[in-house]
mmCIF file of C-alpha atoms in Angstrom:
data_model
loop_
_atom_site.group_PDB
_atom_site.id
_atom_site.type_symbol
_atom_site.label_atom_id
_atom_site.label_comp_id
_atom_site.label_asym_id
_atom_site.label_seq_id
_atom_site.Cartn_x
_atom_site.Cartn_y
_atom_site.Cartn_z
ATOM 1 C CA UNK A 1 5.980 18.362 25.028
ATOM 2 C CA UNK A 2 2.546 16.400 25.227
ATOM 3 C CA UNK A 3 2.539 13.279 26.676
ATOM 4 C CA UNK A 4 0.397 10.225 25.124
ATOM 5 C CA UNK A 5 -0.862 7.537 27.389
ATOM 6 C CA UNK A 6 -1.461 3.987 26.888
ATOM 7 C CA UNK A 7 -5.000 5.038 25.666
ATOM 8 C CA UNK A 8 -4.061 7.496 23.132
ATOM 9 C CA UNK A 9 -1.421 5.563 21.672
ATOM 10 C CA UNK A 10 -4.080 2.956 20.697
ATOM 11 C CA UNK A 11 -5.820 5.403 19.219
ATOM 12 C CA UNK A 12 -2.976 6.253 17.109
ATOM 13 C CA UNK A 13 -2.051 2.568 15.913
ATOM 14 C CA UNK A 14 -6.506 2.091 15.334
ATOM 15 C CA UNK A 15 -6.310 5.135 12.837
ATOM 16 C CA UNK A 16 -3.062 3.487 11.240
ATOM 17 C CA UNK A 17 -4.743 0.132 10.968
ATOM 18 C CA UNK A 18 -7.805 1.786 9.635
ATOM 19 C CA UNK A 19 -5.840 3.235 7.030
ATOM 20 C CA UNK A 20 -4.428 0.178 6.012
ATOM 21 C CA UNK A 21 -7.580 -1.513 5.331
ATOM 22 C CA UNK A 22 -9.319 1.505 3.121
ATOM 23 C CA UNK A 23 -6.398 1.221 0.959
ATOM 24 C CA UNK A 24 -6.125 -2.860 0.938
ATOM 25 C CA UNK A 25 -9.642 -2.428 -0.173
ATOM 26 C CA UNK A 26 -9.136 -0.019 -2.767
ATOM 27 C CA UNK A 27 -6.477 -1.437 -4.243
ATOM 28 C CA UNK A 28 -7.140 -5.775 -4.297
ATOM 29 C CA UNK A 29 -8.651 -4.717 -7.670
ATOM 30 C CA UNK A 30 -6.553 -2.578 -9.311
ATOM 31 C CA UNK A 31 -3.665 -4.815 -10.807
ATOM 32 C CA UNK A 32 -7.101 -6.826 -11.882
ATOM 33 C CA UNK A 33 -8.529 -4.077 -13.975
ATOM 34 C CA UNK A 34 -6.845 -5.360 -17.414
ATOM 35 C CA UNK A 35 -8.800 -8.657 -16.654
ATOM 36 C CA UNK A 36 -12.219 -6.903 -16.120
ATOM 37 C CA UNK A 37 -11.424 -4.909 -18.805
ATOM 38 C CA UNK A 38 -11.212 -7.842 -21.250
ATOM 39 C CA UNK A 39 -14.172 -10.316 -19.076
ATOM 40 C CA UNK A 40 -16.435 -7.289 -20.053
ATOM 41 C CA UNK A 41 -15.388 -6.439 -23.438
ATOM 42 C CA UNK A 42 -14.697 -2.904 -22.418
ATOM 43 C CA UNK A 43 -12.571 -0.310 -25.286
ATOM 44 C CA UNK A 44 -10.316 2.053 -23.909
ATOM 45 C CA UNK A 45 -12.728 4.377 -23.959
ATOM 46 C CA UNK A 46 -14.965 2.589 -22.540
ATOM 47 C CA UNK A 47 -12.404 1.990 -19.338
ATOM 48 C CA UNK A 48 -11.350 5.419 -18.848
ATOM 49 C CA UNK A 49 -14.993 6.296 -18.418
ATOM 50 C CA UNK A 50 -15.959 3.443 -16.179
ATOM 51 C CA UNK A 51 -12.706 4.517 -14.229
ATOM 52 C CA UNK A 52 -13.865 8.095 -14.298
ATOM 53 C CA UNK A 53 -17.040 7.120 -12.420
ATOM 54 C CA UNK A 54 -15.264 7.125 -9.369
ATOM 55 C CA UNK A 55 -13.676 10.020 -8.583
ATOM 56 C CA UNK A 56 -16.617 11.617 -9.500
ATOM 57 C CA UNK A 57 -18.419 9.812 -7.113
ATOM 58 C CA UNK A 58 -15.277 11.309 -4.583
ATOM 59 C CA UNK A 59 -16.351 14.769 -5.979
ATOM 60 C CA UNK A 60 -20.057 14.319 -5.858
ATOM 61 C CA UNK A 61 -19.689 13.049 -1.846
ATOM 62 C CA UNK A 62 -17.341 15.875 -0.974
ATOM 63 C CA UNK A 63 -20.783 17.883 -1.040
ATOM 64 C CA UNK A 64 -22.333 15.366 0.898
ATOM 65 C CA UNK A 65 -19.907 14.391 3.600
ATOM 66 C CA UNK A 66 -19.847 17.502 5.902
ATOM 67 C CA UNK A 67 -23.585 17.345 6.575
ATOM 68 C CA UNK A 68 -23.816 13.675 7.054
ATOM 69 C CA UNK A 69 -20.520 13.620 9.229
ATOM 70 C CA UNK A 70 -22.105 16.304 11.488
ATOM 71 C CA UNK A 71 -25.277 13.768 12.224
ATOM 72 C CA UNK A 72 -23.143 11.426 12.980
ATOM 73 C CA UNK A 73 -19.720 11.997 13.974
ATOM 74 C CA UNK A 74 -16.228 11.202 12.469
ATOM 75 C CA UNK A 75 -15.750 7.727 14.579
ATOM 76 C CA UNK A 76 -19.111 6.241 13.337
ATOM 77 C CA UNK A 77 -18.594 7.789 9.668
ATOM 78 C CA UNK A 78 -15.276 5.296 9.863
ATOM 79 C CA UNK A 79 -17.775 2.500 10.916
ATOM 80 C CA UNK A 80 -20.538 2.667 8.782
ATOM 81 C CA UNK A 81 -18.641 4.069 5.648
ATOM 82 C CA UNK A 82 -15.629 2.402 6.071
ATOM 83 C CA UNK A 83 -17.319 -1.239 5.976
ATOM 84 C CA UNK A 84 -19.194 -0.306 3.026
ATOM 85 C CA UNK A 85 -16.348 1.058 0.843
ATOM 86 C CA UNK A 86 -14.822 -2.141 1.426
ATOM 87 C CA UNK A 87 -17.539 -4.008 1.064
ATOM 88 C CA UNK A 88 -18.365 -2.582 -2.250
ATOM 89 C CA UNK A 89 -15.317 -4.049 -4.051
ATOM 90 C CA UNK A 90 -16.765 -7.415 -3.925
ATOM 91 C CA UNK A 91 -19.270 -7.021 -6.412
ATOM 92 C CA UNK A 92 -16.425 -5.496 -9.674
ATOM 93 C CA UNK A 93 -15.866 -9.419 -10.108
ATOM 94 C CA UNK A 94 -19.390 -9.720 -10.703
ATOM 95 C CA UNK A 95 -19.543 -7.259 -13.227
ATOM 96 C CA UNK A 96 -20.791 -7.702 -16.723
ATOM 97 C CA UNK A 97 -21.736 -4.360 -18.151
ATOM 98 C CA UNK A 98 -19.653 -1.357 -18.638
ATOM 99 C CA UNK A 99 -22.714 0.268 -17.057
ATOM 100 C CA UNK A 100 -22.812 -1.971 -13.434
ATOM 101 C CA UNK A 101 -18.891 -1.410 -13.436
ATOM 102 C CA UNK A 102 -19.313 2.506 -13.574
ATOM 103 C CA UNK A 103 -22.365 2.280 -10.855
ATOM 104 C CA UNK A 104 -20.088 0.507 -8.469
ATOM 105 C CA UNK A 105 -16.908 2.667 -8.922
ATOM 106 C CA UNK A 106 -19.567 5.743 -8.647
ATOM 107 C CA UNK A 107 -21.322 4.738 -5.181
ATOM 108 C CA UNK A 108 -17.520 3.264 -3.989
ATOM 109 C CA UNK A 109 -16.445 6.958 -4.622
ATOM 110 C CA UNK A 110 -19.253 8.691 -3.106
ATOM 111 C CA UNK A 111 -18.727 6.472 0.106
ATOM 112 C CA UNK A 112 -14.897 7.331 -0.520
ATOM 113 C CA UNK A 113 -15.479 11.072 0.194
ATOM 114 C CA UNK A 114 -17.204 10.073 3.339
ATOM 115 C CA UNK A 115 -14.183 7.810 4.881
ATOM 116 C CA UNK A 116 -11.670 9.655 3.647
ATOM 117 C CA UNK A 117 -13.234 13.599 5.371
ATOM 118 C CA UNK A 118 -13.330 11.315 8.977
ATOM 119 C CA UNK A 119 -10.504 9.577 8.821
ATOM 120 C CA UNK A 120 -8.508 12.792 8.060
ATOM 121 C CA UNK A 121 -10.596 15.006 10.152
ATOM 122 C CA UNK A 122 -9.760 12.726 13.180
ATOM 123 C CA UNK A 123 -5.911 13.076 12.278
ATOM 124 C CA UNK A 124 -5.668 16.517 11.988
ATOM 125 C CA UNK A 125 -7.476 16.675 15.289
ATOM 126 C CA UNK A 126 -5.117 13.783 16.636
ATOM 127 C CA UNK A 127 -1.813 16.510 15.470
ATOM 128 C CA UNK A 128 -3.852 19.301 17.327
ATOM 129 C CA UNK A 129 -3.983 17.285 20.087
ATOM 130 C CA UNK A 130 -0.671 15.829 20.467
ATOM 131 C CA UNK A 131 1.288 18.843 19.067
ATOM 132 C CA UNK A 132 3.300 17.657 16.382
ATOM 133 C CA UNK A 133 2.954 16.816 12.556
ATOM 134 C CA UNK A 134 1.478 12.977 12.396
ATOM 135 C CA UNK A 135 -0.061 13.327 8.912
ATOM 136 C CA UNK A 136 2.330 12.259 6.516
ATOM 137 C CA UNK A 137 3.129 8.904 8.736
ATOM 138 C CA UNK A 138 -0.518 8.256 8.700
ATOM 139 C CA UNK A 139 -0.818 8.833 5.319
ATOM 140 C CA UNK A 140 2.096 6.060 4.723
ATOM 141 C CA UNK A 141 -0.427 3.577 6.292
ATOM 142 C CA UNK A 142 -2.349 3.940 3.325
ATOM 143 C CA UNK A 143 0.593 3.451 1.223
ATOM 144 C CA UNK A 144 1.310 0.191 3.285
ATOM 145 C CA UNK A 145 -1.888 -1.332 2.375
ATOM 146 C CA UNK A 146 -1.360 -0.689 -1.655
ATOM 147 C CA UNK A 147 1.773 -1.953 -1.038
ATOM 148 C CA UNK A 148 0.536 -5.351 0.898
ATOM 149 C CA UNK A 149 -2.122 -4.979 -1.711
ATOM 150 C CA UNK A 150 0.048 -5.062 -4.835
ATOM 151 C CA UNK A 151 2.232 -8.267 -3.376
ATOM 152 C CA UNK A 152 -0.731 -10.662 -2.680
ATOM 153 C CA UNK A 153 -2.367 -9.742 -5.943
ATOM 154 C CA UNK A 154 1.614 -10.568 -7.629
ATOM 155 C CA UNK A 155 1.110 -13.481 -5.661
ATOM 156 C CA UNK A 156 -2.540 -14.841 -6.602
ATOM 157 C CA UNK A 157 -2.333 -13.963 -10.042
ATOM 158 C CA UNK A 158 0.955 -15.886 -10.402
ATOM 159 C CA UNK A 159 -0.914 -19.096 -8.817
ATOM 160 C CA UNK A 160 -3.506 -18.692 -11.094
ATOM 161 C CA UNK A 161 -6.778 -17.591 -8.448
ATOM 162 C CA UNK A 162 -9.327 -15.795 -9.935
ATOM 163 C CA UNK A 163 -10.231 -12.343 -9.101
ATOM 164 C CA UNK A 164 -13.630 -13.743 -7.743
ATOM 165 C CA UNK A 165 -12.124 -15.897 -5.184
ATOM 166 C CA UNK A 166 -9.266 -13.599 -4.446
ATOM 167 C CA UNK A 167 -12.093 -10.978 -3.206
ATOM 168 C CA UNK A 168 -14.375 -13.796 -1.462
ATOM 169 C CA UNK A 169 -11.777 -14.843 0.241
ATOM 170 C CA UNK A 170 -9.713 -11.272 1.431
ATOM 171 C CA UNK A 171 -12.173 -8.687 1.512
ATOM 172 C CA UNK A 172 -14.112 -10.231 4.817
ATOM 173 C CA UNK A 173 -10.742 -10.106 6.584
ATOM 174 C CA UNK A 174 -10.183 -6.431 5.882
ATOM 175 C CA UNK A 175 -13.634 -5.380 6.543
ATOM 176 C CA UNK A 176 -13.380 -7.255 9.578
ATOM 177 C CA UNK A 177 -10.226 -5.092 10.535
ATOM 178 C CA UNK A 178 -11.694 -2.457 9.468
ATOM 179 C CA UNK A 179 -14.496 -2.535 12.193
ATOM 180 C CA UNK A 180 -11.831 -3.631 14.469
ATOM 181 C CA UNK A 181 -9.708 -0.022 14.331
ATOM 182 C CA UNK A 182 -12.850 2.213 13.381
ATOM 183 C CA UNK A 183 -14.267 1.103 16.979
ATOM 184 C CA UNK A 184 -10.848 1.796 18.577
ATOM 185 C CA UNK A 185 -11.187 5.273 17.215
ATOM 186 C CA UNK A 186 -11.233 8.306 19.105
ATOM 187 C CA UNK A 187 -14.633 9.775 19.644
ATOM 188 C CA UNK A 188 -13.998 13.741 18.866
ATOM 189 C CA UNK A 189 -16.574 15.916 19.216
ATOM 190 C CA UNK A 190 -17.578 19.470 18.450
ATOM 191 C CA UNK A 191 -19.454 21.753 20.760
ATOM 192 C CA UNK A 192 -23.175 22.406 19.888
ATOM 193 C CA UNK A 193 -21.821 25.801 19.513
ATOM 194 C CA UNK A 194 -19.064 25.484 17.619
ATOM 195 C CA UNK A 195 -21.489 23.177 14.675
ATOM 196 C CA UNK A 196 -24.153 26.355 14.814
ATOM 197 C CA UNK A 197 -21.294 28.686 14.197
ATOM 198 C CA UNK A 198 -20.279 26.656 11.437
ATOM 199 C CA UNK A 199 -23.446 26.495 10.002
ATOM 200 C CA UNK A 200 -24.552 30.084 10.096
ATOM 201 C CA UNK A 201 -21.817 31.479 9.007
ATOM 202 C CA UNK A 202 -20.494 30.993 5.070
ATOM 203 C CA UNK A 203 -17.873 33.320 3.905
ATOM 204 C CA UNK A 204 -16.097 33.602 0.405
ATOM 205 C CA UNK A 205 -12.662 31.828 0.704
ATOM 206 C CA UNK A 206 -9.791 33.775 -0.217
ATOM 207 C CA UNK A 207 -7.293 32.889 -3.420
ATOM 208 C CA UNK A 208 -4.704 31.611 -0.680
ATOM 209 C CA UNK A 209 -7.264 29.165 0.514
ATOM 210 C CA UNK A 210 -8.479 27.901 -2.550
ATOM 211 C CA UNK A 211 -4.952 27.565 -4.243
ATOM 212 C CA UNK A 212 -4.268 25.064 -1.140
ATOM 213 C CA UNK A 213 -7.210 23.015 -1.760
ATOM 214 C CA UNK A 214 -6.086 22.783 -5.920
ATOM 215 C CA UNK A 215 -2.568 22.151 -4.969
ATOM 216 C CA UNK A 216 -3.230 18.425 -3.940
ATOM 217 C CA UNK A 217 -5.522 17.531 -7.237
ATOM 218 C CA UNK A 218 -2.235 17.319 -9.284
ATOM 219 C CA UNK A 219 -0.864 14.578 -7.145
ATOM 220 C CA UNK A 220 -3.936 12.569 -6.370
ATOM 221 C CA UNK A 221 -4.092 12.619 -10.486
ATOM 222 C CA UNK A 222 -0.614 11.118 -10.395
ATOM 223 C CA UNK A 223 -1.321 8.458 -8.113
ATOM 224 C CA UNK A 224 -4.858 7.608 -9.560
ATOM 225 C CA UNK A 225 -2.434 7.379 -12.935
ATOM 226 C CA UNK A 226 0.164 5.118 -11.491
ATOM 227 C CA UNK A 227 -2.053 3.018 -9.330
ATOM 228 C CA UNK A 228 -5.281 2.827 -12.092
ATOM 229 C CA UNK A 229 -3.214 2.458 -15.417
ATOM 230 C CA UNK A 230 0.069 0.673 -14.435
ATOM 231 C CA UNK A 231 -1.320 -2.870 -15.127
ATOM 232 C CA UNK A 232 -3.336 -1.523 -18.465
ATOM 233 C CA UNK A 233 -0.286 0.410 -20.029
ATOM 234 C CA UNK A 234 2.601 -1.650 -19.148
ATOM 235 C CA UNK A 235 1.256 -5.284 -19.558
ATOM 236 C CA UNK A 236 -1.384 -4.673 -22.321
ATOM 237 C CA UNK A 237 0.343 -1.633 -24.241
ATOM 238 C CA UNK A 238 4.403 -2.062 -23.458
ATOM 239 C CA UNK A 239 4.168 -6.062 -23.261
ATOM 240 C CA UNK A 240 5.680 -6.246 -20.129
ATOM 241 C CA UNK A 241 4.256 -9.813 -18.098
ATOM 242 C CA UNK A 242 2.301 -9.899 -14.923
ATOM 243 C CA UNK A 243 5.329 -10.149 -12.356
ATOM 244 C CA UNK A 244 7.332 -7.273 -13.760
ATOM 245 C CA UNK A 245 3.704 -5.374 -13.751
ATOM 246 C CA UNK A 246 3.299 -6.167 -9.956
ATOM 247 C CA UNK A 247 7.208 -5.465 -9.339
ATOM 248 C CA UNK A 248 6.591 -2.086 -10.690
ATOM 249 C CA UNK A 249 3.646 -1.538 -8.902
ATOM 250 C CA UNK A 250 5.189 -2.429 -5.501
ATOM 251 C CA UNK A 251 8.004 -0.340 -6.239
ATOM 252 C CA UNK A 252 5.782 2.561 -6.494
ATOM 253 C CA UNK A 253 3.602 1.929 -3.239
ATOM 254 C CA UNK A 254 7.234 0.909 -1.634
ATOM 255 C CA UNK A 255 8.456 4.631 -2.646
ATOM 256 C CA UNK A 256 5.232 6.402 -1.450
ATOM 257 C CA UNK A 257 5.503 4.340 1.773
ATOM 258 C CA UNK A 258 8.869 5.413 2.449
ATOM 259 C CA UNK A 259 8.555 9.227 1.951
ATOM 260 C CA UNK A 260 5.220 9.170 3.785
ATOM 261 C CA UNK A 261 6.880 7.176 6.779
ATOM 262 C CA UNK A 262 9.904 10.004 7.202
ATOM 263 C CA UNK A 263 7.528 13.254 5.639
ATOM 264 C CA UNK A 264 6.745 14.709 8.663
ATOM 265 C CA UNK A 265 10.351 14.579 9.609
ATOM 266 C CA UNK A 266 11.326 15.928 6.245
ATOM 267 C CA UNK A 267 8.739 19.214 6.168
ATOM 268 C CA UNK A 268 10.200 19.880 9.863
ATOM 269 C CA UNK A 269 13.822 19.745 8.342
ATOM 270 C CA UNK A 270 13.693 21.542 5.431
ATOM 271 C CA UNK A 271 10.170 23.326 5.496
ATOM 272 C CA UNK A 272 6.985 23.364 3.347
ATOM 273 C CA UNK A 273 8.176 25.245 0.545
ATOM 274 C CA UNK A 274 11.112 23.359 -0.250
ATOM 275 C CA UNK A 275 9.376 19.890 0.043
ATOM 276 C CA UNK A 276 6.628 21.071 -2.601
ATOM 277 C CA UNK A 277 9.079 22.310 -4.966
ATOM 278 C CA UNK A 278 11.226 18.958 -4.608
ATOM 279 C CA UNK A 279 8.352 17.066 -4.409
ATOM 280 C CA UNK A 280 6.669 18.637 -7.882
ATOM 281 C CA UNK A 281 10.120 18.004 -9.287
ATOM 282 C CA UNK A 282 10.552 14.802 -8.786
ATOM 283 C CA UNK A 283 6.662 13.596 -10.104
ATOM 284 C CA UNK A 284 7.279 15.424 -13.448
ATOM 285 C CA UNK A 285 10.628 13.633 -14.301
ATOM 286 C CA UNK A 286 9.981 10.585 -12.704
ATOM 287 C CA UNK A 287 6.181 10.448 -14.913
ATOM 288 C CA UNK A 288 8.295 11.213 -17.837
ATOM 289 C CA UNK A 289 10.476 8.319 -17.504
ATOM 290 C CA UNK A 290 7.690 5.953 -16.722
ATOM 291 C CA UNK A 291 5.279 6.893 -19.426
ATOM 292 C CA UNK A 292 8.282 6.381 -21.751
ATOM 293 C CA UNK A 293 9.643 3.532 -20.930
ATOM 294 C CA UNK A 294 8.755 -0.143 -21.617
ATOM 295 C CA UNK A 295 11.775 -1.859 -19.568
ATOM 296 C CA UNK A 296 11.689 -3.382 -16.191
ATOM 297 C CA UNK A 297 14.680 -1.152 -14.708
ATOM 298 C CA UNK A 298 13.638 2.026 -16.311
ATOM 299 C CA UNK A 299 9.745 1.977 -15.264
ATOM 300 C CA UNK A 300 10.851 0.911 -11.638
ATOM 301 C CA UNK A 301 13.338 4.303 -11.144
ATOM 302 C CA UNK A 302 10.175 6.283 -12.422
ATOM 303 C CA UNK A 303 7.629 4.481 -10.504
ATOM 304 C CA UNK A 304 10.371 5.956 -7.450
ATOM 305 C CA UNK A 305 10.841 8.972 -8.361
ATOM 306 C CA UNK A 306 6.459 9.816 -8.980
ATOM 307 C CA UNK A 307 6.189 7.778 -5.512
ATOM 308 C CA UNK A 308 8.771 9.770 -3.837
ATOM 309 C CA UNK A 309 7.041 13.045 -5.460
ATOM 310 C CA UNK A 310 3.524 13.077 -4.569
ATOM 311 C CA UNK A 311 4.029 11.350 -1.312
ATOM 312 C CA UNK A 312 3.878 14.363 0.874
ATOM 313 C CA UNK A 313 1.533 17.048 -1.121
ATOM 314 C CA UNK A 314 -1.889 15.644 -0.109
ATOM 315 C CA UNK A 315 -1.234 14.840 3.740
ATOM 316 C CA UNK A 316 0.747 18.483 3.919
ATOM 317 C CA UNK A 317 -2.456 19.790 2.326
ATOM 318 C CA UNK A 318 -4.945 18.010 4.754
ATOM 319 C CA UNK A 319 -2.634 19.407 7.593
ATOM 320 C CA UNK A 320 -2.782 22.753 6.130
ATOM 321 C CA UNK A 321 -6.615 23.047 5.497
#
């Protein structure tokens, strides 16, 4: 059994925090989006594209990321692209145009792909390391802060404080957080060999590999669904009011949390294979019910059951790859 010192354990609770404050970031705007969507004017349409911008920004700076990472390292990648995906959901209050929203959510995904290849990279290497599964419990963190995201929001909104001042006033802290943890971070480092070695040689993956890399697209789609939509479909579409909106939305985050927080105890209890198929399970009923409903109790047990589902696919994935 490894043994962590004082040092590492830092380490460990800096890559937590740090998780925390990407999410926070992320997700201070998204119980706002029906009120952008009606400040600018936008159609349905139009707010599915604008939303779309960003994970193709994500896909777009998957291409990017390893290069630029290897210049610079994982810790200052956290830094430098860390502060700036935060930063960058200051300006969606701003927004006027359908076209400056979809610039914004483009460049905040492209800077996504960035943060979220370090901050991974540095816990897979913190599991190699430390010899045991951590990746699911850090992976919760992020869950916490949609979760402390979704109850100030609640909050605000029910007193009545604009979206402007909500982000003026909450997005300095987390960046400032943010910076905090990213320079606590581990500085891991690959031999000069090692990055030649990995440069020289490209190979053809095989079907096993890129299967695993697939797997984890249905669940990020699931909670991009639940997280980007639940505001839109329930209070605009199923005329359900702000409170019971936020209620569900914490419910969701709350579920993800939970499952994240005991995953890595779960996949060592009852394996990989059994967790997948549970988890899969669980996301298709429990979208089912949500989608269909348009009551308080009933959205809330599906919001659980999709939180409970997808919790575990993308870090087992991340730990995998």
């Amino acid at each position: 059994m490894v043994v962590i010192n004082k040092d590492q354990i830092n380490q460990v609770v800096a890559l937590r925090l740090f998780f925390v404050t990407q999410s926070l970031g992320l997700s201070l705007w998204l119980l706002r989006i029906p009120e952008v969507k009606s400040t600018i004017g936008l159609t349905l349409i139009d707010l599915s594209m604008a939303l779309f911008m960003q994970p193709l920004g994500v896909l777009v700076g998957f291409f990017i990321a390893p290069n630029l990472i290897k210049l610079i390292g994982n810790k200052k990648s956290c830094l430098y692209f860390g502060a700036l995906f935060i930063s960058s959901f200051i300006l969606i209050p701003i927004a006027q145009t359908f076209t400056f929203l979809s610039i914004i959510l483009f460049i905040s995904g492209m800077i996504c792909a960035v943060v979220e290849v370090s901050m991974n990279a540095i816990a897979a290497q913190m599991e190699e390391q430390f010899k045991m599964r951590m990746m699911s419990r850090f992976h919760a963190f992020w869950s916490i802060g949609a979760l402390i995201s979704g109850c100030i929001v609640t909050l605000l909104s029910s007193l009545k404080i604009s979206f402007l001042l909500q982000q003026i006033l909450i997005i300095p802290l987390i960046l400032l957080m943010a910076i905090v943890a990213a320079n606590s971070l581990p500085n891991y480092n690959y031999s000069n060999e090692y990055l030649k070695q990995k440069t020289l040689n490209f190979f053809k993956p095989p079907l096993s590999l890129i299967i695993l890399c697939i797997t984890p697209f249905g669940a990020l789609l699931l909670e991009g669904a639940l997280m980007e939509w639940t505001a839109v479909l329930k209070r605009d579409y199923q005329n359900l009011t702000d409170l019971k909106v936020g209620i569900i939305f914490c419910t969701f985050t709350l579920s993800m949390t939970l499952f994240r927080f005991y995953g890595d105890q779960i996949i060592n209890n009852f394996g990989i294979n059994w967790t997948i198929s549970v988890s899969i399970t669980s996301s298709f009923f429990g979208m089912i019910l949500f989608a269909q409903s348009n009551t308080l109790l009933f959205s809330i047990i599906g919001a659980t059951l999709v939180g409970a589902g997808i919790a575990n696919i993308y870090p087992l994935t991340m730990t995998l790859t």
